[in-house]
Amino acid sequence: MADYSMTRSDISANQRKYYDHRTWLEQRQQHTPPTIVEIEPDIGEIVQLAFTAHDGAQEITSGRDRAAGLMIRLIPLALFLLVLAVGAGLLVHALTQTDTIYAVIVGALLFGWLCLRAYHRESLRDYEFSRAGLERHRVDAAASLREQEMEYQFRLRKMLLKHQLRLLESLDNDRPT
């Protein structure tokens, strides 16, 4: 005859052939450690890095060297734009049946405009990755982080004030008159 005097805690897990939720809850309640909430690091420590300048970087190229390098990098692009402008001029001449001088003027204007746009874009890119560009990016990032921080502080203060007003109103409503 089977011995039914054993309690649930006396039966080991490998002897049980089915899932018993009550036993699982009992074991979980016995072995649950107290919950400890980890304190996250202050965001100010991380944000503070955006406010410090990078002293290790040094600019060793002059403006003249940078401009010469920019012009050398633009030569293949200018040749491509010249071919594109000549093609556009020929297309204008073929479609409008005007004098050749108008097609040349359209091609020259298109070539000049495209070259100026390319020069401007490449010059901005060159400045963006220079030391001055990185410093400007650092200042912009620091300003946006500070603005965000002030906005969050404002929201928190507003929420706190609303909560305090609701608390005071509920206390006024609870008082006997």
mmCIF file of C-alpha atoms in Angstrom:
data_model
loop_
_atom_site.group_PDB
_atom_site.id
_atom_site.type_symbol
_atom_site.label_atom_id
_atom_site.label_comp_id
_atom_site.label_asym_id
_atom_site.label_seq_id
_atom_site.Cartn_x
_atom_site.Cartn_y
_atom_site.Cartn_z
ATOM 1 C CA MET A 1 0.000 0.000 0.000
ATOM 2 C CA ALA A 2 1.221 3.502 -0.794
ATOM 3 C CA ASP A 3 2.303 5.882 1.930
ATOM 4 C CA TYR A 4 0.192 9.028 1.593
ATOM 5 C CA SER A 5 1.525 10.669 4.751
ATOM 6 C CA MET A 6 4.227 12.549 2.828
ATOM 7 C CA THR A 7 3.646 16.241 2.307
ATOM 8 C CA ARG A 8 4.157 18.101 -0.922
ATOM 9 C CA SER A 9 7.490 19.490 0.213
ATOM 10 C CA ASP A 10 8.778 15.950 0.911
ATOM 11 C CA ILE A 11 8.401 14.953 -2.729
ATOM 12 C CA SER A 12 11.362 15.984 -4.841
ATOM 13 C CA ALA A 13 10.935 17.608 -8.238
ATOM 14 C CA ASN A 14 12.112 14.562 -10.186
ATOM 15 C CA GLN A 15 9.529 12.337 -8.423
ATOM 16 C CA ARG A 16 6.659 14.567 -9.579
ATOM 17 C CA LYS A 17 5.349 13.691 -12.996
ATOM 18 C CA TYR A 18 3.037 16.665 -13.330
ATOM 19 C CA TYR A 19 3.208 20.399 -12.832
ATOM 20 C CA ASP A 20 1.963 21.559 -9.457
ATOM 21 C CA HIS A 21 1.447 25.289 -9.365
ATOM 22 C CA ARG A 22 0.897 25.495 -5.593
ATOM 23 C CA THR A 23 4.234 23.829 -4.902
ATOM 24 C CA TRP A 24 5.943 26.102 -7.365
ATOM 25 C CA LEU A 25 4.454 29.168 -5.667
ATOM 26 C CA GLU A 26 5.531 27.900 -2.235
ATOM 27 C CA GLN A 27 9.093 27.358 -3.412
ATOM 28 C CA ARG A 28 9.165 30.715 -5.142
ATOM 29 C CA GLN A 29 7.931 32.520 -2.026
ATOM 30 C CA GLN A 30 10.523 30.786 0.119
ATOM 31 C CA HIS A 31 13.492 31.512 -2.138
ATOM 32 C CA THR A 32 12.646 34.954 -3.494
ATOM 33 C CA PRO A 33 15.399 37.378 -2.563
ATOM 34 C CA PRO A 34 14.350 40.917 -1.744
ATOM 35 C CA THR A 35 14.254 43.072 -4.823
ATOM 36 C CA ILE A 36 17.056 45.572 -4.957
ATOM 37 C CA VAL A 37 16.659 48.420 -7.380
ATOM 38 C CA GLU A 38 19.914 49.357 -9.017
ATOM 39 C CA ILE A 39 20.648 53.039 -8.950
ATOM 40 C CA GLU A 40 21.481 54.185 -12.444
ATOM 41 C CA PRO A 41 24.429 56.502 -12.922
ATOM 42 C CA ASP A 42 23.687 60.180 -13.007
ATOM 43 C CA ILE A 43 23.067 61.295 -16.572
ATOM 44 C CA GLY A 44 25.054 64.426 -15.782
ATOM 45 C CA GLU A 45 28.283 62.422 -15.790
ATOM 46 C CA ILE A 46 27.616 61.204 -19.320
ATOM 47 C CA VAL A 47 26.404 64.572 -20.591
ATOM 48 C CA GLN A 48 29.399 66.356 -19.097
ATOM 49 C CA LEU A 49 31.618 64.836 -21.795
ATOM 50 C CA ALA A 50 29.830 66.947 -24.407
ATOM 51 C CA PHE A 51 30.830 70.136 -22.595
ATOM 52 C CA THR A 52 34.576 69.458 -22.590
ATOM 53 C CA ALA A 53 36.772 70.460 -25.510
ATOM 54 C CA HIS A 54 39.049 67.963 -27.230
ATOM 55 C CA ASP A 55 42.539 69.292 -26.607
ATOM 56 C CA GLY A 56 44.410 66.391 -28.174
ATOM 57 C CA ALA A 57 43.351 67.130 -31.755
ATOM 58 C CA GLN A 58 45.513 69.589 -33.651
ATOM 59 C CA GLU A 59 44.946 71.106 -37.066
ATOM 60 C CA ILE A 60 48.172 70.880 -39.056
ATOM 61 C CA THR A 61 46.906 71.798 -42.531
ATOM 62 C CA SER A 62 46.556 75.394 -43.592
ATOM 63 C CA GLY A 63 43.584 76.864 -45.397
ATOM 64 C CA ARG A 64 45.596 77.038 -48.619
ATOM 65 C CA ASP A 65 46.428 73.311 -48.417
ATOM 66 C CA ARG A 66 42.791 72.474 -47.773
ATOM 67 C CA ALA A 67 41.641 74.578 -50.746
ATOM 68 C CA ALA A 68 44.221 72.954 -53.046
ATOM 69 C CA GLY A 69 43.100 69.502 -51.948
ATOM 70 C CA LEU A 70 39.486 70.460 -52.531
ATOM 71 C CA MET A 71 40.220 71.624 -56.075
ATOM 72 C CA ILE A 72 42.118 68.407 -56.846
ATOM 73 C CA ARG A 73 39.194 66.341 -55.541
ATOM 74 C CA LEU A 74 36.756 68.349 -57.681
ATOM 75 C CA ILE A 75 38.584 67.810 -61.023
ATOM 76 C CA PRO A 76 36.919 64.429 -61.853
ATOM 77 C CA LEU A 77 33.539 65.770 -60.791
ATOM 78 C CA ALA A 78 34.001 68.909 -62.915
ATOM 79 C CA LEU A 79 34.829 66.777 -65.960
ATOM 80 C CA PHE A 80 31.661 64.753 -65.428
ATOM 81 C CA LEU A 81 29.636 67.948 -65.014
ATOM 82 C CA LEU A 82 31.156 69.355 -68.221
ATOM 83 C CA VAL A 83 30.013 66.296 -70.165
ATOM 84 C CA LEU A 84 26.578 66.611 -68.563
ATOM 85 C CA ALA A 85 26.333 70.325 -69.441
ATOM 86 C CA VAL A 86 27.425 69.734 -73.066
ATOM 87 C CA GLY A 87 24.781 67.019 -73.362
ATOM 88 C CA ALA A 88 22.141 69.356 -71.921
ATOM 89 C CA GLY A 89 23.214 72.112 -74.351
ATOM 90 C CA LEU A 90 22.937 69.740 -77.298
ATOM 91 C CA LEU A 91 19.518 68.611 -76.087
ATOM 92 C CA VAL A 92 18.343 72.236 -75.859
ATOM 93 C CA HIS A 93 19.680 72.915 -79.362
ATOM 94 C CA ALA A 94 17.952 69.832 -80.782
ATOM 95 C CA LEU A 95 14.602 70.471 -79.103
ATOM 96 C CA THR A 96 14.269 74.215 -79.645
ATOM 97 C CA GLN A 97 15.946 74.566 -83.062
ATOM 98 C CA THR A 98 17.621 77.827 -81.964
ATOM 99 C CA ASP A 99 21.051 79.199 -82.692
ATOM 100 C CA THR A 100 24.054 77.338 -81.369
ATOM 101 C CA ILE A 101 25.011 80.273 -79.143
ATOM 102 C CA TYR A 102 21.905 79.749 -76.988
ATOM 103 C CA ALA A 103 22.761 76.094 -76.516
ATOM 104 C CA VAL A 104 26.316 77.059 -75.535
ATOM 105 C CA ILE A 105 24.987 79.641 -73.052
ATOM 106 C CA VAL A 106 22.596 77.105 -71.499
ATOM 107 C CA GLY A 107 25.389 74.519 -71.236
ATOM 108 C CA ALA A 108 27.823 77.038 -69.721
ATOM 109 C CA LEU A 109 25.262 78.278 -67.176
ATOM 110 C CA LEU A 110 24.360 74.725 -66.196
ATOM 111 C CA PHE A 111 28.034 73.780 -65.896
ATOM 112 C CA GLY A 112 28.782 76.836 -63.746
ATOM 113 C CA TRP A 113 25.805 76.274 -61.475
ATOM 114 C CA LEU A 114 26.566 72.567 -60.992
ATOM 115 C CA CYS A 115 30.247 73.289 -60.290
ATOM 116 C CA LEU A 116 29.362 75.942 -57.700
ATOM 117 C CA ARG A 117 26.943 73.552 -55.972
ATOM 118 C CA ALA A 118 29.564 70.795 -55.922
ATOM 119 C CA TYR A 119 32.243 73.168 -54.602
ATOM 120 C CA HIS A 120 29.924 74.451 -51.879
ATOM 121 C CA ARG A 121 28.903 70.933 -50.803
ATOM 122 C CA GLU A 122 32.470 69.626 -50.727
ATOM 123 C CA SER A 123 33.690 72.722 -48.889
ATOM 124 C CA LEU A 124 31.034 72.239 -46.210
ATOM 125 C CA ARG A 125 31.948 68.568 -45.900
ATOM 126 C CA ASP A 126 35.624 69.506 -45.570
ATOM 127 C CA TYR A 127 34.782 71.982 -42.805
ATOM 128 C CA GLU A 128 32.440 69.558 -41.078
ATOM 129 C CA PHE A 129 35.200 67.017 -40.451
ATOM 130 C CA SER A 130 37.890 69.530 -39.484
ATOM 131 C CA ARG A 131 38.722 70.459 -35.894
ATOM 132 C CA ALA A 132 36.558 73.566 -36.075
ATOM 133 C CA GLY A 133 33.666 71.521 -37.411
ATOM 134 C CA LEU A 134 33.998 68.978 -34.612
ATOM 135 C CA GLU A 135 34.082 71.756 -32.025
ATOM 136 C CA ARG A 136 30.982 73.312 -33.555
ATOM 137 C CA HIS A 137 29.268 69.917 -33.410
ATOM 138 C CA ARG A 138 30.309 69.561 -29.759
ATOM 139 C CA VAL A 139 28.850 72.961 -28.907
ATOM 140 C CA ASP A 140 25.624 72.184 -30.791
ATOM 141 C CA ALA A 141 25.296 68.831 -29.017
ATOM 142 C CA ALA A 142 25.943 70.424 -25.625
ATOM 143 C CA ALA A 143 23.357 73.130 -26.298
ATOM 144 C CA SER A 144 20.714 70.622 -27.369
ATOM 145 C CA LEU A 145 21.421 68.433 -24.320
ATOM 146 C CA ARG A 146 21.105 71.445 -22.010
ATOM 147 C CA GLU A 147 17.858 72.473 -23.702
ATOM 148 C CA GLN A 148 16.501 68.946 -23.315
ATOM 149 C CA GLU A 149 17.521 68.871 -19.660
ATOM 150 C CA MET A 150 15.734 72.168 -18.984
ATOM 151 C CA GLU A 151 12.617 70.904 -20.758
ATOM 152 C CA TYR A 152 12.581 67.717 -18.651
ATOM 153 C CA GLN A 153 13.069 69.702 -15.455
ATOM 154 C CA PHE A 154 10.174 71.952 -16.439
ATOM 155 C CA ARG A 155 7.932 68.941 -17.090
ATOM 156 C CA LEU A 156 8.874 67.335 -13.778
ATOM 157 C CA ARG A 157 8.200 70.540 -11.842
ATOM 158 C CA LYS A 158 4.884 70.966 -13.618
ATOM 159 C CA MET A 159 3.865 67.389 -12.787
ATOM 160 C CA LEU A 160 4.939 67.863 -9.169
ATOM 161 C CA LEU A 161 2.956 71.084 -8.875
ATOM 162 C CA LYS A 162 -0.161 69.453 -10.349
ATOM 163 C CA HIS A 163 0.191 66.530 -7.966
ATOM 164 C CA GLN A 164 0.588 68.837 -4.961
ATOM 165 C CA LEU A 165 -2.459 70.863 -6.018
ATOM 166 C CA ARG A 166 -4.541 67.695 -6.378
ATOM 167 C CA LEU A 167 -3.357 66.556 -2.959
ATOM 168 C CA LEU A 168 -4.299 69.877 -1.372
ATOM 169 C CA GLU A 169 -7.694 69.842 -3.101
ATOM 170 C CA SER A 170 -8.373 66.323 -1.864
ATOM 171 C CA LEU A 171 -7.434 67.370 1.672
ATOM 172 C CA ASP A 172 -9.799 70.359 1.437
ATOM 173 C CA ASN A 173 -12.608 68.115 0.220
ATOM 174 C CA ASP A 174 -12.055 65.649 3.075
ATOM 175 C CA ARG A 175 -12.339 68.292 5.834
ATOM 176 C CA PRO A 176 -15.706 68.681 7.487
ATOM 177 C CA THR A 177 -17.224 72.129 7.098
#
